[in-house]
Short mmCIF file of C-alpha atoms in Angstrom, two decimals:
data_model
loop_
_atom_site.label_atom_id
_atom_site.label_comp_id
_atom_site.label_asym_id
_atom_site.label_seq_id
_atom_site.Cartn_x
_atom_site.Cartn_y
_atom_site.Cartn_z
CA UNK A 481 97.77 83.34 92.13
CA UNK A 482 98.11 87.04 92.89
CA UNK A 483 100.63 88.46 95.35
CA UNK A 484 100.43 91.99 96.78
CA UNK A 485 102.79 93.70 99.21
CA UNK A 486 102.12 97.09 100.73
CA UNK A 487 104.28 99.25 103.01
CA UNK A 488 102.44 102.01 104.83
CA UNK A 489 104.51 104.63 106.70
CA UNK A 490 103.21 107.29 109.11
CA UNK A 491 105.42 110.36 108.66
CA UNK A 492 105.11 111.74 112.21
CA UNK A 493 105.59 108.54 114.23
CA UNK A 494 107.70 106.59 111.76
CA UNK A 495 105.50 103.54 112.40
CA UNK A 496 105.35 101.13 109.46
CA UNK A 497 102.65 98.61 108.50
CA UNK A 498 103.67 95.92 106.02
CA UNK A 499 101.14 93.51 104.55
CA UNK A 500 101.69 90.57 102.22
CA UNK A 501 98.65 88.98 100.60
CA UNK A 502 98.35 85.84 98.49
CA UNK A 503 95.02 85.69 96.66
CA UNK A 504 93.36 83.12 94.44
CA UNK A 505 91.24 85.39 92.19
CA UNK A 506 88.88 82.54 91.27
CA UNK A 507 88.08 80.95 94.65
CA UNK A 508 88.95 84.11 96.66
CA UNK A 509 90.99 82.02 99.08
CA UNK A 510 93.55 84.35 100.57
CA UNK A 511 96.17 84.76 103.24
CA UNK A 512 97.53 88.03 104.61
CA UNK A 513 100.56 88.55 106.81
CA UNK A 514 100.35 91.81 108.78
CA UNK A 515 103.28 93.34 110.68
CA UNK A 516 103.39 96.67 112.52
CA UNK A 517 106.87 98.02 113.31
CA UNK A 518 107.75 101.09 115.41
CA UNK A 519 110.25 103.73 114.32
CA UNK A 520 112.86 102.01 116.48
CA UNK A 521 112.36 98.72 114.62
CA UNK A 522 110.39 96.93 117.35
CA UNK A 523 107.58 94.67 116.09
CA UNK A 524 104.40 95.86 117.78
CA UNK A 525 101.90 93.54 116.07
CA UNK A 526 102.34 90.40 114.01
CA UNK A 527 99.47 88.26 112.78
CA UNK A 528 98.17 86.27 109.84
CA UNK A 529 94.62 85.84 108.72
CA UNK A 530 93.24 83.19 106.39
CA UNK A 531 90.01 83.41 104.40
CA UNK A 532 88.42 80.56 102.46
CA UNK A 533 85.09 78.93 101.56
CA UNK A 534 83.97 81.95 99.55
CA UNK A 535 84.95 84.45 102.29
CA UNK A 536 82.82 82.58 104.84
CA UNK A 537 85.50 80.78 106.87
CA UNK A 538 88.14 82.83 108.70
CA UNK A 539 91.17 82.01 110.85
CA UNK A 540 93.29 84.61 112.64
CA UNK A 541 96.75 83.64 113.92
CA UNK A 542 98.52 85.95 116.38
CA UNK A 543 102.32 85.83 116.56
CA UNK A 544 105.10 87.02 118.86
CA UNK A 545 107.81 89.39 117.66
CA UNK A 546 109.80 86.42 116.33
CA UNK A 547 106.91 85.26 114.15
CA UNK A 548 105.96 82.24 116.28
CA UNK A 549 102.22 81.54 116.49
CA UNK A 550 100.97 82.01 120.07
CA UNK A 551 97.18 82.22 119.74
CA UNK A 552 94.38 81.88 117.21
CA UNK A 553 90.71 82.39 116.43
CA UNK A 554 88.31 80.69 114.04
CA UNK A 555 84.89 81.87 112.96
CA UNK A 556 82.30 81.69 110.19
CA UNK A 557 80.27 84.53 108.74
CA UNK A 558 76.68 84.17 107.62
CA UNK A 559 76.21 83.56 103.90
CA UNK A 560 74.91 87.11 103.48
CA UNK A 561 77.98 88.61 105.17
CA UNK A 562 80.29 86.27 103.26
CA UNK A 563 78.73 87.31 99.94
CA UNK A 564 79.29 90.98 100.81
CA UNK A 565 82.91 90.28 101.75
CA UNK A 566 83.44 88.33 98.53
CA UNK A 567 82.18 91.27 96.45
CA UNK A 568 84.55 93.60 98.34
CA UNK A 569 87.47 91.27 97.64
CA UNK A 570 86.65 91.27 93.93
CA UNK A 571 86.30 95.05 93.90
CA UNK A 572 89.29 96.12 96.03
CA UNK A 573 91.77 93.24 96.35
CA UNK A 574 91.73 91.09 93.21
CA UNK A 575 94.05 92.59 90.59
CA UNK A 576 91.35 93.22 88.00
CA UNK A 577 89.12 95.07 90.46
CA UNK A 578 91.96 97.11 91.90
CA UNK A 579 92.88 98.45 88.46
CA UNK A 580 89.29 99.48 87.73
CA UNK A 581 89.11 101.30 91.06
CA UNK A 582 91.63 103.88 89.84
CA UNK A 583 89.88 104.44 86.51
CA UNK A 584 86.85 106.24 87.97
CA UNK A 585 87.11 109.72 86.41
CA UNK A 586 84.26 110.97 88.60
CA UNK A 587 86.37 110.29 91.70
CA UNK A 588 89.96 110.84 90.56
CA UNK A 589 91.43 113.94 88.92
CA UNK A 590 94.12 113.38 86.27
CA UNK A 591 97.27 115.36 87.14
CA UNK A 592 99.41 114.30 84.19
CA UNK A 593 102.44 112.02 84.25
CA UNK A 594 105.85 111.84 85.91
CA UNK A 595 108.90 109.68 85.24
CA UNK A 596 110.31 107.61 88.12
CA UNK A 597 112.93 104.85 87.88
CA UNK A 598 112.43 104.79 84.12
CA UNK A 599 108.68 104.24 84.45
CA UNK A 600 105.94 106.55 83.25
CA UNK A 601 103.54 107.07 86.14
CA UNK A 602 100.10 108.61 85.84
CA UNK A 603 99.38 110.94 88.73
CA UNK A 604 95.78 111.00 89.97
CA UNK A 605 94.31 112.83 92.94
CA UNK A 606 91.15 112.94 95.05
CA UNK A 607 90.06 115.14 97.93
CA UNK A 608 89.85 118.87 98.59
CA UNK A 609 92.78 120.60 96.92
CA UNK A 610 91.87 124.02 98.29
CA UNK A 611 92.13 122.77 101.87
CA UNK A 612 95.13 120.57 101.10
CA UNK A 613 93.37 117.39 102.20
CA UNK A 614 94.14 115.01 99.37
CA UNK A 615 95.24 111.53 98.39
CA UNK A 616 97.64 111.28 95.46
CA UNK A 617 98.25 107.98 93.67
CA UNK A 618 100.91 107.20 91.07
CA UNK A 619 99.84 104.53 88.55
CA UNK A 620 102.30 102.60 86.40
CA UNK A 621 100.93 103.21 82.90
CA UNK A 622 102.47 99.97 81.63
CA UNK A 623 100.64 97.75 84.15
CA UNK A 624 97.74 99.80 85.52
CA UNK A 625 98.85 99.08 89.09
CA UNK A 626 99.50 101.76 91.73
CA UNK A 627 103.16 102.24 92.67
CA UNK A 628 102.87 104.82 95.42
CA UNK A 629 100.18 106.64 97.37
CA UNK A 630 100.55 109.85 99.39
CA UNK A 631 98.04 111.31 101.86
CA UNK A 632 98.04 114.97 102.86
CA UNK A 633 96.26 117.00 105.54
CA UNK A 634 96.30 120.78 105.15
CA UNK A 635 99.10 120.35 102.62
CA UNK A 636 101.28 118.30 104.99
CA UNK A 637 102.34 114.79 104.02
CA UNK A 638 101.04 112.46 106.73
CA UNK A 639 101.56 109.01 105.22
CA UNK A 640 102.90 107.12 102.23
CA UNK A 641 102.06 103.72 100.81
CA UNK A 642 104.19 101.76 98.37
CA UNK A 643 102.95 98.75 96.42
CA UNK A 644 104.33 95.60 94.84
CA UNK A 645 102.27 93.30 92.62
CA UNK A 646 103.21 90.04 90.97
CA UNK A 647 101.82 86.68 89.88
CA UNK A 648 102.94 83.51 91.65
CA UNK A 649 102.36 79.77 91.41
CA UNK A 650 99.67 78.48 93.73
CA UNK A 651 101.02 76.88 96.90
CA UNK A 652 98.37 75.00 98.90
CA UNK A 653 100.44 75.33 102.09
CA UNK A 654 99.92 79.10 102.04
CA UNK A 655 96.19 78.65 102.69
CA UNK A 656 96.49 75.85 105.25
CA UNK A 657 96.48 77.03 108.88
CA UNK A 658 96.54 73.51 110.35
CA UNK A 659 100.31 73.60 110.73
CA UNK A 660 100.35 76.75 112.88
CA UNK A 661 100.38 74.65 116.04
CA UNK A 662 97.97 76.66 118.20
CA UNK A 663 94.49 75.93 119.54
CA UNK A 664 91.88 78.06 117.83
CA UNK A 665 89.29 79.88 119.92
CA UNK A 666 85.88 79.34 118.32
CA UNK A 667 83.95 82.60 117.87
CA UNK A 668 80.20 82.77 117.22
CA UNK A 669 79.87 85.72 114.84
CA UNK A 670 76.06 85.57 114.81
CA UNK A 671 75.97 86.24 118.57
CA UNK A 672 78.61 88.96 118.29
CA UNK A 673 76.69 90.64 115.46
CA UNK A 674 73.47 90.57 117.47
CA UNK A 675 75.25 92.03 120.51
CA UNK A 676 76.73 94.82 118.38
CA UNK A 677 73.31 95.52 116.89
CA UNK A 678 71.78 95.90 120.36
CA UNK A 679 74.59 98.25 121.45
CA UNK A 680 74.10 100.34 118.31
CA UNK A 681 70.35 100.56 118.85
CA UNK A 682 70.83 101.47 122.52
CA UNK A 683 73.15 104.35 121.62
CA UNK A 684 71.19 105.52 118.61
CA UNK A 685 70.32 109.20 118.65
CA UNK A 686 66.97 110.17 117.15
#
């Protein structure tokens, strides 16, 4: 099983978003814990979402600031939507796909290497360097995983993301939402998709 932790920090506000994801790269079952914390340390958002059945079945659990489950939703995507989501998971979230994402020489510019904490990190960059609107990623050459990501606007650092990757033993309890203890609101995604389609068509500009 694959475990990923990210910490995203907004430089101006000091707000932090921490995610922890457990992913089965074969079945694509996954669980993500998502916590938003203000600069003062107050938890603004805290929820967990579960995905299984080939990215078709989804459960969202909303928590209070102490981590207790207080509400939940359950829904199913169409097979077509689930297949698209599954391909995205393979491309952007599963370890193998994530590594390949940073190897696209047509998208990323190689900026050499730096040494940090005894590790050799490959520095790659995308965006408009002349305008200072760029994203810079530092890749651990030993593992192929990103260690840190920096985003700039007009040369000013606006956010940073740090990463942690590791392999873990599979724990079935991680993917089981039945013990959360809340009633799940049943959402009909086909009706919601149709409603969104009608709104989009209504507001479409020729």
